[in-house]
PDB file of C-alpha atoms and ligand atoms in Angstrom:
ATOM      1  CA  UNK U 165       0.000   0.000   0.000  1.00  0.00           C
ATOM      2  CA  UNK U 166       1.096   3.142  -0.774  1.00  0.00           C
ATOM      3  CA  UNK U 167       1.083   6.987   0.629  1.00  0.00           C
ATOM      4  CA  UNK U 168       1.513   9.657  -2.241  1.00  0.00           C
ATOM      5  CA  UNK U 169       2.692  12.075   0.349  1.00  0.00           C
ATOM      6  CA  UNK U 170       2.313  15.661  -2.387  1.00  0.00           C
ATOM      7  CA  UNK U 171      -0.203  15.926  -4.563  1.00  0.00           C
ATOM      8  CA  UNK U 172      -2.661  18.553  -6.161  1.00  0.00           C
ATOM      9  CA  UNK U 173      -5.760  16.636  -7.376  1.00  0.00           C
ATOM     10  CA  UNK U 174      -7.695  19.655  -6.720  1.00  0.00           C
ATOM     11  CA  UNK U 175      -6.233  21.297  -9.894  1.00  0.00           C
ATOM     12  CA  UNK U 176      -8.498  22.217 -12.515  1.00  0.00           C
ATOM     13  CA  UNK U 177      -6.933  19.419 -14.635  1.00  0.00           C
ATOM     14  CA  UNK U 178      -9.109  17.053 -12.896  1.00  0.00           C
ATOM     15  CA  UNK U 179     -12.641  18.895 -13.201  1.00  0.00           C
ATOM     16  CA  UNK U 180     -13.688  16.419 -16.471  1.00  0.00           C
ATOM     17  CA  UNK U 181     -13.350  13.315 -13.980  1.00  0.00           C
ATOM     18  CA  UNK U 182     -12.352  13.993 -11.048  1.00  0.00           C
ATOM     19  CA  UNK U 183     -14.390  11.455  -8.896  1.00  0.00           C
ATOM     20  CA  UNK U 184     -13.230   8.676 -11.288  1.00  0.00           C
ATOM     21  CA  UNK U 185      -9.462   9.230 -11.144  1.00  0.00           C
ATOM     22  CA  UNK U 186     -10.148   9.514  -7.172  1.00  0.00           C
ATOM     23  CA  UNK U 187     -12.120   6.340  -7.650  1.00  0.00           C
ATOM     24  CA  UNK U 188      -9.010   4.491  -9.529  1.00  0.00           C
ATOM     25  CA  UNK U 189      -6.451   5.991  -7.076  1.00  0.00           C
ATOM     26  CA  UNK U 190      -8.238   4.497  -4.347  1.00  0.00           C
ATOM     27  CA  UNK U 191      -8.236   1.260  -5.729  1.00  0.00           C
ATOM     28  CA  UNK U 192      -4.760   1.266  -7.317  1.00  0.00           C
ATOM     29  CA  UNK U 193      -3.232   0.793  -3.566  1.00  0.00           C
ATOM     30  CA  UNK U 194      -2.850   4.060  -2.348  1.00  0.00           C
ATOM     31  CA  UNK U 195      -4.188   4.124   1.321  1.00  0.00           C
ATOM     32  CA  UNK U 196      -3.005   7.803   2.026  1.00  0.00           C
ATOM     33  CA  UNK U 197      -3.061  10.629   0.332  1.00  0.00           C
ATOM     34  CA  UNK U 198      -1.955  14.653   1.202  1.00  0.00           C
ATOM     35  CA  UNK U 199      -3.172  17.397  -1.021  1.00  0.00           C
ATOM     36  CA  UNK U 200      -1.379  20.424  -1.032  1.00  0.00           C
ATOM     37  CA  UNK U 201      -1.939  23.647  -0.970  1.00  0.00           C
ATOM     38  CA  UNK U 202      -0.609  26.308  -3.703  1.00  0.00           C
ATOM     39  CA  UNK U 203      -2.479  29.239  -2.379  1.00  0.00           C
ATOM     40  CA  UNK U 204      -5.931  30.338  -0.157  1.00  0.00           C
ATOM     41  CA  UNK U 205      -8.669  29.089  -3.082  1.00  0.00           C
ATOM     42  CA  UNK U 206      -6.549  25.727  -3.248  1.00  0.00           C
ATOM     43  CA  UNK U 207      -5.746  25.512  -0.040  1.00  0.00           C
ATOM     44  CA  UNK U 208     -10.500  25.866   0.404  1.00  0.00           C
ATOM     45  CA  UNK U 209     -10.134  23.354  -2.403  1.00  0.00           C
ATOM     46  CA  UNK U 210      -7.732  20.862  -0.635  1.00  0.00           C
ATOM     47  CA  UNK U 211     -10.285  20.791   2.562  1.00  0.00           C
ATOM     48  CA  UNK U 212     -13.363  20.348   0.575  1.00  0.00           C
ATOM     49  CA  UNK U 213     -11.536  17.257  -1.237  1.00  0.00           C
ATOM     50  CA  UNK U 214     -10.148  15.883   2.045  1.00  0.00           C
ATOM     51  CA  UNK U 215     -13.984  16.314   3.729  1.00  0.00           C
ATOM     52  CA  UNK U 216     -15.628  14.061   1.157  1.00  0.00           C
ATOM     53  CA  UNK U 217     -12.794  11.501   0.794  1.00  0.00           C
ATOM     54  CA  UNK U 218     -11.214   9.487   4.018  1.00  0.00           C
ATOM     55  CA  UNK U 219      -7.822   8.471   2.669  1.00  0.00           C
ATOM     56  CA  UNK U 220      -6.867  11.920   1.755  1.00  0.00           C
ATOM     57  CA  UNK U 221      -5.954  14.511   4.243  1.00  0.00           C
ATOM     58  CA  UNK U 222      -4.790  18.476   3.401  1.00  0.00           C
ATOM     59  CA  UNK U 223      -2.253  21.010   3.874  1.00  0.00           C
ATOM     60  CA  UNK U 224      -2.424  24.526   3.352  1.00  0.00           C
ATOM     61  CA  UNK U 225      -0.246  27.389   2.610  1.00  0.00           C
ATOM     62  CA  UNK U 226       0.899  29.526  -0.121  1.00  0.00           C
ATOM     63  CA  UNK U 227       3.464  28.399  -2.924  1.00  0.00           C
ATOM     64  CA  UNK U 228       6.353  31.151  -3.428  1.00  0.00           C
ATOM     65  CA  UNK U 229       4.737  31.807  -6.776  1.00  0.00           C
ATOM     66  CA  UNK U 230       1.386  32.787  -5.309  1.00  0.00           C
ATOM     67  CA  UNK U 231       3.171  35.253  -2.943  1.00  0.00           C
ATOM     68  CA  UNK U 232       3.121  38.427  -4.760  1.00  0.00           C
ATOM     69  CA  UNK U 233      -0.761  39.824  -3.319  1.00  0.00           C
ATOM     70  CA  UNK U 234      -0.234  37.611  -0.490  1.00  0.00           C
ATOM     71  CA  UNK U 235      -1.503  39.868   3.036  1.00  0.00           C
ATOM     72  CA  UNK U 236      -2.013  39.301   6.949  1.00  0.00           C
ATOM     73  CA  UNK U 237      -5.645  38.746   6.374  1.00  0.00           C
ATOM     74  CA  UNK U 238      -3.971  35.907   4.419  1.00  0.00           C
ATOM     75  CA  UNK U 239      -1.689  34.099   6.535  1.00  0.00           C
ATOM     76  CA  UNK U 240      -4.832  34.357   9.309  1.00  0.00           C
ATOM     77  CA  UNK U 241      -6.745  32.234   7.086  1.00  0.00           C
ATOM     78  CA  UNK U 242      -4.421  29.686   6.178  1.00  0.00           C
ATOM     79  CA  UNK U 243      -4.270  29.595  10.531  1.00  0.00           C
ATOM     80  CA  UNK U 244      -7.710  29.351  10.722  1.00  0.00           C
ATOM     81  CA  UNK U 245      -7.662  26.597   8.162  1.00  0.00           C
ATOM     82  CA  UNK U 246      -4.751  24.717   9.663  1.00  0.00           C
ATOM     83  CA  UNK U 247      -7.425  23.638  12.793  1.00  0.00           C
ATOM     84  CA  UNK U 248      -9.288  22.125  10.645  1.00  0.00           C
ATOM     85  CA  UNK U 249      -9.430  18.150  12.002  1.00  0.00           C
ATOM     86  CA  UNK U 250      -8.145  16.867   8.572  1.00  0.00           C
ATOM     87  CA  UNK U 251      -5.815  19.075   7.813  1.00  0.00           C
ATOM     88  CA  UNK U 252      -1.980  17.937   8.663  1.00  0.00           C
ATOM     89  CA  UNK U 253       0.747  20.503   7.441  1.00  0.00           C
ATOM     90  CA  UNK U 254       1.413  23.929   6.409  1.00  0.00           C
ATOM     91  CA  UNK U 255       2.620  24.092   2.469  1.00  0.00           C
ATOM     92  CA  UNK U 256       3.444  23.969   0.127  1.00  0.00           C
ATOM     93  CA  UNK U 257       5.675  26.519   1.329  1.00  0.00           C
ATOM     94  CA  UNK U 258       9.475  28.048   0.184  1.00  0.00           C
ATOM     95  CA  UNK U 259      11.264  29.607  -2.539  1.00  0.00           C
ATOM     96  CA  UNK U 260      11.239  29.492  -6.161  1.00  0.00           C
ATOM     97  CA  UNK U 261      14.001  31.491  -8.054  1.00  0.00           C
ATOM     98  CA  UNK U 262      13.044  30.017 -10.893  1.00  0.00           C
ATOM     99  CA  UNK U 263      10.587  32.683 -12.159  1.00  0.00           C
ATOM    100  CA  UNK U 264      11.452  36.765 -11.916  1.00  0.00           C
ATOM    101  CA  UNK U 265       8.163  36.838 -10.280  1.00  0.00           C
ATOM    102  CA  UNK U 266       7.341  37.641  -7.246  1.00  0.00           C
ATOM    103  CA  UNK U 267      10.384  39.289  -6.168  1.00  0.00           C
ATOM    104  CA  UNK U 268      12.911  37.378  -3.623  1.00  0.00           C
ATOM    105  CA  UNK U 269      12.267  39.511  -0.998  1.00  0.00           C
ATOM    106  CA  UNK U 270       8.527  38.919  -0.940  1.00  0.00           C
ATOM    107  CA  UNK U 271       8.824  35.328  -1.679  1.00  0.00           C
ATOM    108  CA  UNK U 272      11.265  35.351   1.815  1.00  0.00           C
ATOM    109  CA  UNK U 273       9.216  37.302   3.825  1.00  0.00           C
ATOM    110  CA  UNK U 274       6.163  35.105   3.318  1.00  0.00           C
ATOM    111  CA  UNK U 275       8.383  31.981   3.593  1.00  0.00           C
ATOM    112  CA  UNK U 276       9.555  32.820   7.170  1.00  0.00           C
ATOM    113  CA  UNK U 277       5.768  34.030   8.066  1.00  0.00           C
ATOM    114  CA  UNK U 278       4.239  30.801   7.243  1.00  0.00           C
ATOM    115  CA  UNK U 279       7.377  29.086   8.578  1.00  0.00           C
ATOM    116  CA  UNK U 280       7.341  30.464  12.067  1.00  0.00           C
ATOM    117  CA  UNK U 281       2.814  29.843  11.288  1.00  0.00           C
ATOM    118  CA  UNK U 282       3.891  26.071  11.666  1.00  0.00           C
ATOM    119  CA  UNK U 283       6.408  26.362  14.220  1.00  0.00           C
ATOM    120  CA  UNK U 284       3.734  28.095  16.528  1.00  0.00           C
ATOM    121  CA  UNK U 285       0.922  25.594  15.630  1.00  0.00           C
ATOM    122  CA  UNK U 286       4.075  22.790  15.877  1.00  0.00           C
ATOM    123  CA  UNK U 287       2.769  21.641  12.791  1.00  0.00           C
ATOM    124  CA  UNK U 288       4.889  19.736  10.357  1.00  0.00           C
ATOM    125  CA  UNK U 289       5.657  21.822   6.961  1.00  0.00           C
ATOM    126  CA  UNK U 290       6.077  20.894   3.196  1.00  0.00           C
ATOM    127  CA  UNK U 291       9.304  22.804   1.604  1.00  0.00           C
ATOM    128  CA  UNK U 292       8.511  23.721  -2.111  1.00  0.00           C
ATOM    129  CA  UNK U 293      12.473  24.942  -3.020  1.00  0.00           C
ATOM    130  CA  UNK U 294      13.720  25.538  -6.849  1.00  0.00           C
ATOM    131  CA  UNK U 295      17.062  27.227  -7.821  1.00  0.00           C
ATOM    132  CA  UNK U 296      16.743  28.562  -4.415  1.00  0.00           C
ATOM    133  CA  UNK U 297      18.685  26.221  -1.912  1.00  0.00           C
ATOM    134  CA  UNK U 298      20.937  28.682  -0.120  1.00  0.00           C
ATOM    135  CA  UNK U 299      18.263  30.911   1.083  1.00  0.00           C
ATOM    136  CA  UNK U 300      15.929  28.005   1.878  1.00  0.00           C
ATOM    137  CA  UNK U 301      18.239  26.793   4.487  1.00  0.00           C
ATOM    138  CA  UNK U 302      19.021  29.983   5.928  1.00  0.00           C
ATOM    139  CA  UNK U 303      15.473  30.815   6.542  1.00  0.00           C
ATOM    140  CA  UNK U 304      14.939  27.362   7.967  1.00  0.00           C
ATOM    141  CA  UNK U 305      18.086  27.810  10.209  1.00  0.00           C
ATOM    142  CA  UNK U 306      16.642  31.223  11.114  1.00  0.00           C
ATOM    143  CA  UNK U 307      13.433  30.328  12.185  1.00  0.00           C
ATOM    144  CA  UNK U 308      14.737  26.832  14.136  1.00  0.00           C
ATOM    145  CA  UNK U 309      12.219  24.446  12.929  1.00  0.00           C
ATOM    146  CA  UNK U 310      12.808  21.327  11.483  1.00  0.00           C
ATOM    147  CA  UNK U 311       9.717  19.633  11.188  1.00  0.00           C
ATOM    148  CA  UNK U 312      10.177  19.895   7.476  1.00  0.00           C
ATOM    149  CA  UNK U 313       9.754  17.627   4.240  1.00  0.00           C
ATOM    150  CA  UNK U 314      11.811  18.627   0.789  1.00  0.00           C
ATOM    151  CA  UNK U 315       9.202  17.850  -1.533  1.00  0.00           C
ATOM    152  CA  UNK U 316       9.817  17.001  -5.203  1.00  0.00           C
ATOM    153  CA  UNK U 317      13.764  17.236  -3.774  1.00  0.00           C
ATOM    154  CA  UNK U 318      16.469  18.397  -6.908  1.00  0.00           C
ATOM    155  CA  UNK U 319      19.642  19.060  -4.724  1.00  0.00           C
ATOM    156  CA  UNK U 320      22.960  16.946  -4.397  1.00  0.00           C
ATOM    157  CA  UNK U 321      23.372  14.506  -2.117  1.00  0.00           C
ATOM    158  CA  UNK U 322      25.569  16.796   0.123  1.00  0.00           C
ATOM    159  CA  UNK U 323      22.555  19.144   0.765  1.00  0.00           C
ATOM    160  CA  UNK U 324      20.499  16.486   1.210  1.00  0.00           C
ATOM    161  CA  UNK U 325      23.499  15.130   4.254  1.00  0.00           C
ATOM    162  CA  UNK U 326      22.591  18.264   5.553  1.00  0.00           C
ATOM    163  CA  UNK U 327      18.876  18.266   6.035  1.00  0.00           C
ATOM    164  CA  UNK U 328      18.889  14.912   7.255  1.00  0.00           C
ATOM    165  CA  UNK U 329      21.228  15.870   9.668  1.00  0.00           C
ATOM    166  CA  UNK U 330      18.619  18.759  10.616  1.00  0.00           C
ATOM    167  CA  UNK U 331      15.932  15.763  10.767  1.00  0.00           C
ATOM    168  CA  UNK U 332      14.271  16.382   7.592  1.00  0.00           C
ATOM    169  CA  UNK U 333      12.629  14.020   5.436  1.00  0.00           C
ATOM    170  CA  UNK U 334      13.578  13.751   1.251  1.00  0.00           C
ATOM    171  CA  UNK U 335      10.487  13.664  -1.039  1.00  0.00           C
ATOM    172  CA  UNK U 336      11.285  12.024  -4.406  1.00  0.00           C
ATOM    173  CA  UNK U 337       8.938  12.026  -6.730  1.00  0.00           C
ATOM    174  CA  UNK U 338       8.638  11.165 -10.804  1.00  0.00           C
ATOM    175  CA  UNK U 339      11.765  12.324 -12.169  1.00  0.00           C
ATOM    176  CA  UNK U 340      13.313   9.802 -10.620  1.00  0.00           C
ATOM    177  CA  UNK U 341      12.267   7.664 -13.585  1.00  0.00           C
ATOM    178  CA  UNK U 342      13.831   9.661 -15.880  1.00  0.00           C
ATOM    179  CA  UNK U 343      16.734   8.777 -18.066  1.00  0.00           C
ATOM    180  CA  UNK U 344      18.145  11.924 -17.767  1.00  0.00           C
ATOM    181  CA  UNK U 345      18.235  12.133 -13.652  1.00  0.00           C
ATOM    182  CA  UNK U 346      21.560  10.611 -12.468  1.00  0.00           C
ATOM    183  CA  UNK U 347      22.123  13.342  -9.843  1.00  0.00           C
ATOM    184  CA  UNK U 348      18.480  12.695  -8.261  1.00  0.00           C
ATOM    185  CA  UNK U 349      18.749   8.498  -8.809  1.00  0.00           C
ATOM    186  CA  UNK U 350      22.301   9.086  -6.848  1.00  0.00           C
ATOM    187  CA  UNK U 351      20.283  11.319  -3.716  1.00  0.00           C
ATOM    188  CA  UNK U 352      17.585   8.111  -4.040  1.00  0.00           C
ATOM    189  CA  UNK U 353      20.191   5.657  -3.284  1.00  0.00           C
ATOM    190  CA  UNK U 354      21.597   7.691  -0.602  1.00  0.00           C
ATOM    191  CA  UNK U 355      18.807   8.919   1.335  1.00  0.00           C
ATOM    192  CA  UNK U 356      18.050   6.635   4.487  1.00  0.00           C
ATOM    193  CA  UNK U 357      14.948   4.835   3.944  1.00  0.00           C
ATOM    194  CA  UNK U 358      13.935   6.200   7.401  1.00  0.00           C
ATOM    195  CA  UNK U 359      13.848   9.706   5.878  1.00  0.00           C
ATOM    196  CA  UNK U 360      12.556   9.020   2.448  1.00  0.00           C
ATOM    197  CA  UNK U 361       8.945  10.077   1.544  1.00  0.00           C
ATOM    198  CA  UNK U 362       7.172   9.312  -1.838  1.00  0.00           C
ATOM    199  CA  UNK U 363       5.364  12.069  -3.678  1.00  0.00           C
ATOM    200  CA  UNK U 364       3.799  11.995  -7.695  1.00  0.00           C
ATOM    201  CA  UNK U 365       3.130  16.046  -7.126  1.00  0.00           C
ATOM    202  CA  UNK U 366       0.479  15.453  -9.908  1.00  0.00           C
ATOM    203  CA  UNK U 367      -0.925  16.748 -12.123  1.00  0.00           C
ATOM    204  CA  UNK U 368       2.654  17.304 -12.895  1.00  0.00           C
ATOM    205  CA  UNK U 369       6.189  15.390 -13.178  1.00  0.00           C
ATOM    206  CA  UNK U 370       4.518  11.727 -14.225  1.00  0.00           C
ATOM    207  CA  UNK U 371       6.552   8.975 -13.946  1.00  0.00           C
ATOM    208  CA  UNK U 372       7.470   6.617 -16.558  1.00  0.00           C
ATOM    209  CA  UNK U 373       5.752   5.290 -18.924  1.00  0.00           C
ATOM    210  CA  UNK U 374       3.337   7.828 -18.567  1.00  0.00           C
ATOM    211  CA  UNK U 375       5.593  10.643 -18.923  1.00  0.00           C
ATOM    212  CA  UNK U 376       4.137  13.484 -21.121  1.00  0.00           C
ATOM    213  CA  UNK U 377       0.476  12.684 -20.064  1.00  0.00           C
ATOM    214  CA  UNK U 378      -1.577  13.724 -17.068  1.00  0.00           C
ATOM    215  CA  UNK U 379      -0.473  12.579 -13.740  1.00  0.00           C
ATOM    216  CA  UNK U 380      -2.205  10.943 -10.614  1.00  0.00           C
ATOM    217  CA  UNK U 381      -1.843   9.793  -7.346  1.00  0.00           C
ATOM    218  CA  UNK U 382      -1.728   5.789  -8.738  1.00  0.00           C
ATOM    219  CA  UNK U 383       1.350   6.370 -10.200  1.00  0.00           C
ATOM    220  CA  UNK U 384       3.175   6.472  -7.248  1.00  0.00           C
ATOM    221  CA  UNK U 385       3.940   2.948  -7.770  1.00  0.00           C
ATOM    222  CA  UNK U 386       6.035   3.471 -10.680  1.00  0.00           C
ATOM    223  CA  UNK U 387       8.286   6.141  -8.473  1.00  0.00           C
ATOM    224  CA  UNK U 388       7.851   3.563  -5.887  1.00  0.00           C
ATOM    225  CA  UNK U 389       9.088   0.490  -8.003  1.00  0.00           C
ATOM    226  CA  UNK U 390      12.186   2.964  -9.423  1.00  0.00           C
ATOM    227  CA  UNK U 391      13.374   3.818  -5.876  1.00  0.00           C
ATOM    228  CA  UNK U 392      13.345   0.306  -4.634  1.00  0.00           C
ATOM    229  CA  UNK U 393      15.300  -0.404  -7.872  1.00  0.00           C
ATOM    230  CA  UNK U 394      18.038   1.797  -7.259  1.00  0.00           C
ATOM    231  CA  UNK U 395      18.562   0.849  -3.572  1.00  0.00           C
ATOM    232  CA  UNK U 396      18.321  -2.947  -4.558  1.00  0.00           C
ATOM    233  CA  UNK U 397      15.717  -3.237  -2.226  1.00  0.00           C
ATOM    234  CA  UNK U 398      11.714  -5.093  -2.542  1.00  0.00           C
ATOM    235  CA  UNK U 399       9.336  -2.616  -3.947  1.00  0.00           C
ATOM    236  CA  UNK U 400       6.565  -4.108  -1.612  1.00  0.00           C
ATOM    237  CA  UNK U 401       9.083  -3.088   1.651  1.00  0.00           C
ATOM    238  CA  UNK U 402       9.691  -0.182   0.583  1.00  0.00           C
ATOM    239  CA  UNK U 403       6.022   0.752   0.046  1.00  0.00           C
ATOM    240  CA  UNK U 404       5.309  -0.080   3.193  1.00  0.00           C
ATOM    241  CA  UNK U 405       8.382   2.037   5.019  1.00  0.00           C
ATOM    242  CA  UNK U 406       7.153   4.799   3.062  1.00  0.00           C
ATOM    243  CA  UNK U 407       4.105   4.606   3.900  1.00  0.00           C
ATOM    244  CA  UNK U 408       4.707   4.282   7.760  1.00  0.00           C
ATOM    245  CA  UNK U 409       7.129   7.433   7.337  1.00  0.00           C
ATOM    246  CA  UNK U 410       4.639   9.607   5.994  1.00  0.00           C
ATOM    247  CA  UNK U 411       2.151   8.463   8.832  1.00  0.00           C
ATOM    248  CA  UNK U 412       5.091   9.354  11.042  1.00  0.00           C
ATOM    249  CA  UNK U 413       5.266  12.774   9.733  1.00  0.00           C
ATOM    250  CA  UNK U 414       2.042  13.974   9.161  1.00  0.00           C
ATOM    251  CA  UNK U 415       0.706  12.469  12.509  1.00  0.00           C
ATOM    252  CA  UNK U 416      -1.425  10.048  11.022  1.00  0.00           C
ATOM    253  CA  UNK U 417      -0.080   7.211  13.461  1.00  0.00           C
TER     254      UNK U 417
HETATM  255 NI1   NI F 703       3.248  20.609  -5.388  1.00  0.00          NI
END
């Protein structure tokens, strides 16, 4: 059984089927799902989704994208929506130099905000971080709270020494499969099996074979079945490690 620990099936991808692919997730072997939230409408979105279906739970937050009108009024409503009974983490949150837009600063100063949101709710957090690994750390070190998950991780395997060593957990999700991935297949044999967590982060980054279509939560398997590949290990163990590490970090125990 399986726990796709990141994933968006709120996104307006899904509004043709949405209860099917839920349907065919659900019976594909995934027994836990988190939806994350990019911003306050998905973050509604996430609880809504979570509220109608058991095996998925929420988080909420704003991605560094969404930053640029983010306000106070805000960051109270992703608190108020963080005591909601089903929802388990504060994200996706973090940095994303990728785009111009919104500027650094902004994108830091509503990192630490929602940072220091789930250090005072002691809430564990989901790390969204790309071209921007520096500045993610030193906010994290800044704020001193390390409740944290690297989701859909792309550093080196010496940054991801370091997190671990800060108690993190590593998120790996489909482009794992990917021929052209050596640096993240080398991070996926390194990373303890006690910190790894599984993600698909659809719609996006599908595994193979699917790559180029749609993604869903089901094909966490086939990120699954690479992982356990590269560490020489059974893909049916480490299913089920994942899947008790996510419980671990999300509280679901
Ligand atoms: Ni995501």
């Amino acid at each position: 059984m399986y726990f796709d620990t990141h994933t968006h099936l709120d996104d307006d991808k899904f509004n043709e089927d949405r209860e099917a692919v839920i349907a065919k997730v659900r019976e594909s072997g995934v027994e836990l799902a988190v939806n994350v939230g990019s911003g306050i409408k998905e973050s509604e979105s996430c609880i809504a989704l979570a509220e109608k279906y058991d095996f998925i739970y929420a988080a909420v937050g704003v991605h560094p994208g969404n930053t640029g009108n983010m306000t106070d009024a805000d960051l109270e409503l992703v608190k108020q929506m963080a005591s909601h009974e089903k929802v388990v983490a504060i994200g996706e949150i973090g940095l994303d130099y990728y785009y111009d837009e919104p500027e650094r600063d902004v994108q830091k100063y509503w990192f630490r905000k929602q940072l220091e949101l789930a250090k005072e709710l002691q809430m564990p957090y989901i790390i969204h971080d790309r071209d921007a690994h520096a500045d993610t750390l030193d906010i994290i070190r800044e704020v001193g709270y390390t409740k944290g998950v690297m989701h859909c991780y792309s550093g080196s395997v010496e940054m991801a020494k370091v997190l671990i060593k800060m108690g993190f957990y590593i998120s790996i999700a489909g482009q794992v499969t990917f021929k052209n991935a050596p640096k993240l297949q080398e991070v996926a044999k390194f990373v303890p099996v006690e910190h790894l967590l599984i993600e698909t982060d659809s719609p996006y980054l599908t595994p193979v074979p699917f790559r180029g279509k749609r993604n869903d939560s089901s094909n966490v398997a086939y990120t699954c079945a690479k992982i356990a590949e590269l560490k020489g290990m059974d893909e049916k163990e480490l299913a089920n490690i994942t899947l008790i590490n996510g419980k671990k970090f999300y509280g679901l125990e």
